[in-house]
Amino acid sequence: MKNTSSARKRETTDATDLVEFLDEGNDSGEEDDPRSPPSWHVLIVDDDQAVHDATCYALNNTRIEGRPLHFLHAFSAGEALSLLNNRSDVAVLLLDVVMEQEHSGLELVRTLRNDLNMHAMRIILRTGQPGYAPEAEVIRDYDINDYKLKSELTHAALVTTLTSAIRSYVQICNILASQRGLSLIVDSATDLLAHLSLAEFAQKILPRLAELIGQAPEGMLFCCTDQSTAKAGAANTKVVHATGAYAPWIDKPLEQIENQPVLSAVKQCLNDKGNVYGKHAVTLFLGGAESRDAAIHFILQKPLSLTEKQLLDVFCVNVAIGLKNIGLFGDLHSLAYSDPLTGLLNRIGFIEAIDKHASNQETGWTIALIDIDHFTEVNDALGHQRGDTLLIGIARRLREYWGAGCTLARVGSDVFGLLAPEARLDPARLHEAFYEPIVVDGYLLPIESTIGLTRMTDKCGNGLELFKTTSIALKHAKRVMRGRWLYHTPDMTASALERLDLTYKLRNAINLKQGLHVHYQPQVELATGRLIGVEALLRWTTSDGTHVAPDRFIKLAEHAGLMVNLGEWVFRTAVTQIANWDAAGLPPIRLAVNLSLMQFRDPFFVGRLRKIVNELKVPAHRLELEITESIAMLDTDSVITSLNEFKAMGMDVSIDDFGTGFSSLSYLHRLPLDRLKIDRSFVQSMSSMGDSGSTIAHMVINLAHSLGLSVVAEGVESEDHALLLKTMGCEFGQGYLYSPAMPPEALPGWLDGRNAGKREHPG
Ligand code: C2E
Ligand code: CA
Ligand code: CA
């Protein structure tokens, strides 16, 4: 270990000077000069300057595999380590075993192999002391190529040793590179196979490619042709993504690129459908689906090795599958997310669009759902084809106003969605947009709409939640503001949630038959006060003891499709009840049961009721079915058919709440009716002074009589009502004057009470 201090003082520049002096073929600029082949870097590590000099001298002007040698010098293991920490291109290490310490050389080898993971670099150990040789295991474990005595520093010996070392270095590098490259390709392919847009694909692929060949992702260009959108066969190629100096070309048509070499390389690549390897640039071809091919052009920052070219070829074939998928996904995407009739987004697409804004925290947007009023009527009156034309017209009208920068959708048969910046979405303007009627086949169709809106705030939910709140606002608007609009407020959701909760409880109540009861309200003959029958009225008490009004829960049951079962249960319960009263010795009581529209829509409806009547052996002529005017007006033929079947069985049919609907007289005539029930609102607004209530009541009574029907007045609350109705010729009455609806066990007592009263005040 001599001369180390002076040797250590030598800087790399000195070493380079020496090399330059010794090796005239290697000028200092050789590494940067692309014309000369790159040299092999050989690091000499020895604390003896003479060994450095002798090695350089012996190898002067030597070329291995056609490439010159470039020497690097270190005079201690430490110096070698710091040098190798900064460069990875050293092919061979000529290493002195004994330097600072006896094992410095071997220590260095261990660090390089195990800690720094430098596996490609070949290592040749040299020692000045004959007889000193490392153990065989050391040579094997540390992957040491050769072991030489310094006395063997002859030209021939060195060249032979270095040649074989460099050859195996190249092989190992290639294996490592392709291993790395292949796993990179596998990763990239998986990554790029994911559901991506073309732009995302382009943005992901460029850095992957750069990594594969070990250069920075600069000066790269991804362009894609789309033959399907091109006119007259000329391909329509656009720059989808570009980096570095090429970045300003993003979104430009290829033809507008003002760089002839790039332009012609890309064109050649797309025409020949193959990779173009130039000296300074490469253009890769990716075959896509349905002529949607892509080309990736990039400047080479260093020459490509054969392995790298092979890897690029493999890369292209593999990731092209990802490109093909984009076409496929694109088609699937448009199928799944758009409305084929209007070309707008569909419901899913709209929710996704809202979701994008929501997840980017883009506040200041408003969501609108626009329900076209009376669309069904237009559709029925003019036919489906014209209905479709109208919808297309509406979509076009919306596009005129909210095309650019907004999102439009058709989210239901006659409901449109609009997502727009708050400033651009004034509901009054939405109405205005339809002031001018839409022309369909010469028909001028005025459009009226009801609109529900939600403002996106920083605390708003995801796309689906926002869509739901907007639907809730629309439902509210349709109930209370038809032809107008309503913005969503939190209490709307609260009441919607409450309805949902109540529906859930009702479903349970029906399934478990818990909390549901039928009460009975007497109907009396006005002239005599005699009980002629009872109306069955459903009651529901929830498990926490709340009485829910029938008007409310019956609507819920209808919405939730529960009414068919519930109605049948009421019918069975009530018919069973009058059979029980019969058995208890009460005079035969007639029974009126309310029917819901849903029951008429059930194809087995008539059969179900018939079965109950037969089973319980109650004479059908003691049963009466009450239908509302709205039922009577709907589904003409099926309602009439069912009613006729009930009539044939012997039951009576009455129209409930008469006067509140819009029954046409001619229509009433066709229904197999027995009775009209005057709605209680008319009865309650009656007075002996004669007002609108009395007038209508009178009219209804006369109308009923002229049709051969008897009349029941509902809501009779006072003797005055009873008297007035009696003088108008009304036969029957029902109301609090006689009794509210009562539980079945209360009826015998009520009857007794009345009979006792009669005995006291006969007549
Ligand atoms: P509705 O068929 O018109 O029933 C008469 C309603 O008037 C009952 O209300 C009854 O309690 C109430 N009422 C009776 N007398 C008077 C009175 O003197 N003054 C006033 N102000 N009201 C009186 P309820 O029980 O709340 O039922 C409301 C509606 O729910 C019923 O109207 C009927 O349409 C429906 N409903 C009740 N039970 C059933 C059922 O089992 N099936 C179907 N489909 N609907 C039912
Ligand atoms: Ca009724
Ligand atoms: Ca009624």
Short mmCIF file of N, CA and C and ligand atoms in Angstrom, two decimals, residues 521 535 537-539 550-551 554 563 570 594-596 656-657 680 684 714-717 735-736, ligand 1:
data_model
loop_
_atom_site.label_atom_id
_atom_site.label_comp_id
_atom_site.label_asym_id
_atom_site.label_seq_id
_atom_site.Cartn_x
_atom_site.Cartn_y
_atom_site.Cartn_z
N GLN A 521 -118.52 2.04 9.09
CA GLN A 521 -119.35 3.24 9.31
C GLN A 521 -120.77 2.94 8.80
N GLU A 535 -120.08 0.83 5.63
CA GLU A 535 -118.95 0.94 4.69
C GLU A 535 -117.70 0.50 5.43
N LEU A 537 -113.97 0.67 6.23
CA LEU A 537 -112.91 1.67 6.09
C LEU A 537 -111.66 1.17 6.82
N LEU A 538 -110.58 1.17 6.10
CA LEU A 538 -109.35 0.59 6.62
C LEU A 538 -108.67 1.55 7.59
N ARG A 539 -108.10 0.98 8.64
CA ARG A 539 -107.34 1.77 9.62
C ARG A 539 -105.96 1.16 9.79
N PRO A 550 -105.96 7.07 6.30
CA PRO A 550 -106.10 6.20 5.13
C PRO A 550 -105.77 6.91 3.81
N ASP A 551 -106.17 8.19 3.70
CA ASP A 551 -105.87 8.92 2.47
C ASP A 551 -104.38 8.84 2.16
N ILE A 554 -103.05 4.77 1.86
CA ILE A 554 -103.57 4.07 0.69
C ILE A 554 -102.84 4.53 -0.58
N MET A 563 -101.44 -2.53 -3.04
CA MET A 563 -102.87 -2.35 -2.88
C MET A 563 -103.69 -3.57 -3.29
N VAL A 570 -108.85 -6.54 2.93
CA VAL A 570 -109.97 -5.76 3.48
C VAL A 570 -111.29 -6.46 3.12
N ASN A 594 -114.53 -0.29 -0.47
CA ASN A 594 -113.87 0.59 -1.44
C ASN A 594 -112.88 -0.20 -2.29
N LEU A 595 -112.83 0.11 -3.58
CA LEU A 595 -111.87 -0.55 -4.46
C LEU A 595 -110.87 0.48 -4.99
N SER A 596 -109.68 -0.02 -5.25
CA SER A 596 -108.63 0.88 -5.76
C SER A 596 -108.36 0.54 -7.23
N ASP A 656 -118.18 6.65 -5.86
CA ASP A 656 -117.78 7.34 -4.64
C ASP A 656 -117.40 8.78 -4.98
N ASP A 657 -117.45 9.64 -3.98
CA ASP A 657 -116.98 11.03 -4.11
C ASP A 657 -117.56 11.69 -5.35
N ARG A 680 -118.61 14.44 0.39
CA ARG A 680 -118.94 15.14 1.65
C ARG A 680 -118.66 16.62 1.57
N GLN A 684 -121.20 19.25 3.21
CA GLN A 684 -120.80 20.11 4.32
C GLN A 684 -120.94 21.60 3.99
N GLU A 714 -122.62 11.57 1.73
CA GLU A 714 -121.52 11.34 2.66
C GLU A 714 -121.37 12.55 3.57
N GLY A 715 -120.73 12.36 4.71
CA GLY A 715 -120.37 13.50 5.57
C GLY A 715 -121.57 14.20 6.18
N VAL A 716 -122.61 13.46 6.49
CA VAL A 716 -123.78 14.07 7.13
C VAL A 716 -123.43 14.28 8.60
N GLU A 717 -123.30 15.55 8.98
CA GLU A 717 -122.81 15.82 10.33
C GLU A 717 -123.88 16.43 11.23
N GLY A 735 -122.48 9.52 8.01
CA GLY A 735 -121.71 10.62 8.57
C GLY A 735 -121.67 10.60 10.08
N TYR A 736 -120.96 11.57 10.64
CA TYR A 736 -120.76 11.62 12.08
C TYR A 736 -122.07 11.81 12.85
P1 C2E B 1 -114.18 7.53 1.40
O1 C2E B 1 -114.44 6.25 0.71
O2 C2E B 1 -114.83 8.75 0.84
O3 C2E B 1 -114.56 7.30 2.90
C1 C2E B 1 -115.28 8.16 3.61
C2 C2E B 1 -114.42 8.98 4.45
O4 C2E B 1 -115.18 10.00 5.05
C3 C2E B 1 -113.79 8.18 5.56
O5 C2E B 1 -112.53 8.71 5.76
C4 C2E B 1 -114.65 8.51 6.73
O6 C2E B 1 -114.03 8.34 8.00
C5 C2E B 1 -114.96 9.96 6.46
N1 C2E B 1 -116.21 10.40 7.08
C6 C2E B 1 -117.31 9.68 7.34
N2 C2E B 1 -118.28 10.45 7.91
C7 C2E B 1 -117.79 11.71 7.99
C8 C2E B 1 -118.30 12.96 8.45
O7 C2E B 1 -119.43 13.07 8.92
N3 C2E B 1 -117.51 14.04 8.35
C9 C2E B 1 -116.27 13.95 7.83
N4 C2E B 1 -115.54 15.04 7.76
N5 C2E B 1 -115.74 12.80 7.37
C10 C2E B 1 -116.50 11.68 7.43
P2 C2E B 1 -111.35 7.80 6.03
O8 C2E B 1 -111.73 6.64 6.84
O9 C2E B 1 -110.26 8.70 6.50
O10 C2E B 1 -111.01 7.25 4.60
C11 C2E B 1 -110.51 8.10 3.65
C12 C2E B 1 -110.51 7.44 2.33
O11 C2E B 1 -109.59 6.35 2.28
C13 C2E B 1 -111.82 6.82 1.96
O12 C2E B 1 -112.64 7.84 1.47
C14 C2E B 1 -111.44 5.87 0.89
O13 C2E B 1 -111.29 6.52 -0.34
C15 C2E B 1 -110.07 5.43 1.36
N6 C2E B 1 -110.22 4.11 1.97
C16 C2E B 1 -110.48 3.79 3.25
N7 C2E B 1 -110.49 2.45 3.40
C17 C2E B 1 -110.24 1.92 2.18
C18 C2E B 1 -110.10 0.60 1.65
O14 C2E B 1 -110.29 -0.41 2.36
N8 C2E B 1 -109.84 0.46 0.33
C19 C2E B 1 -109.69 1.54 -0.49
N9 C2E B 1 -109.43 1.34 -1.76
N10 C2E B 1 -109.79 2.80 -0.05
C20 C2E B 1 -110.08 2.98 1.27
#
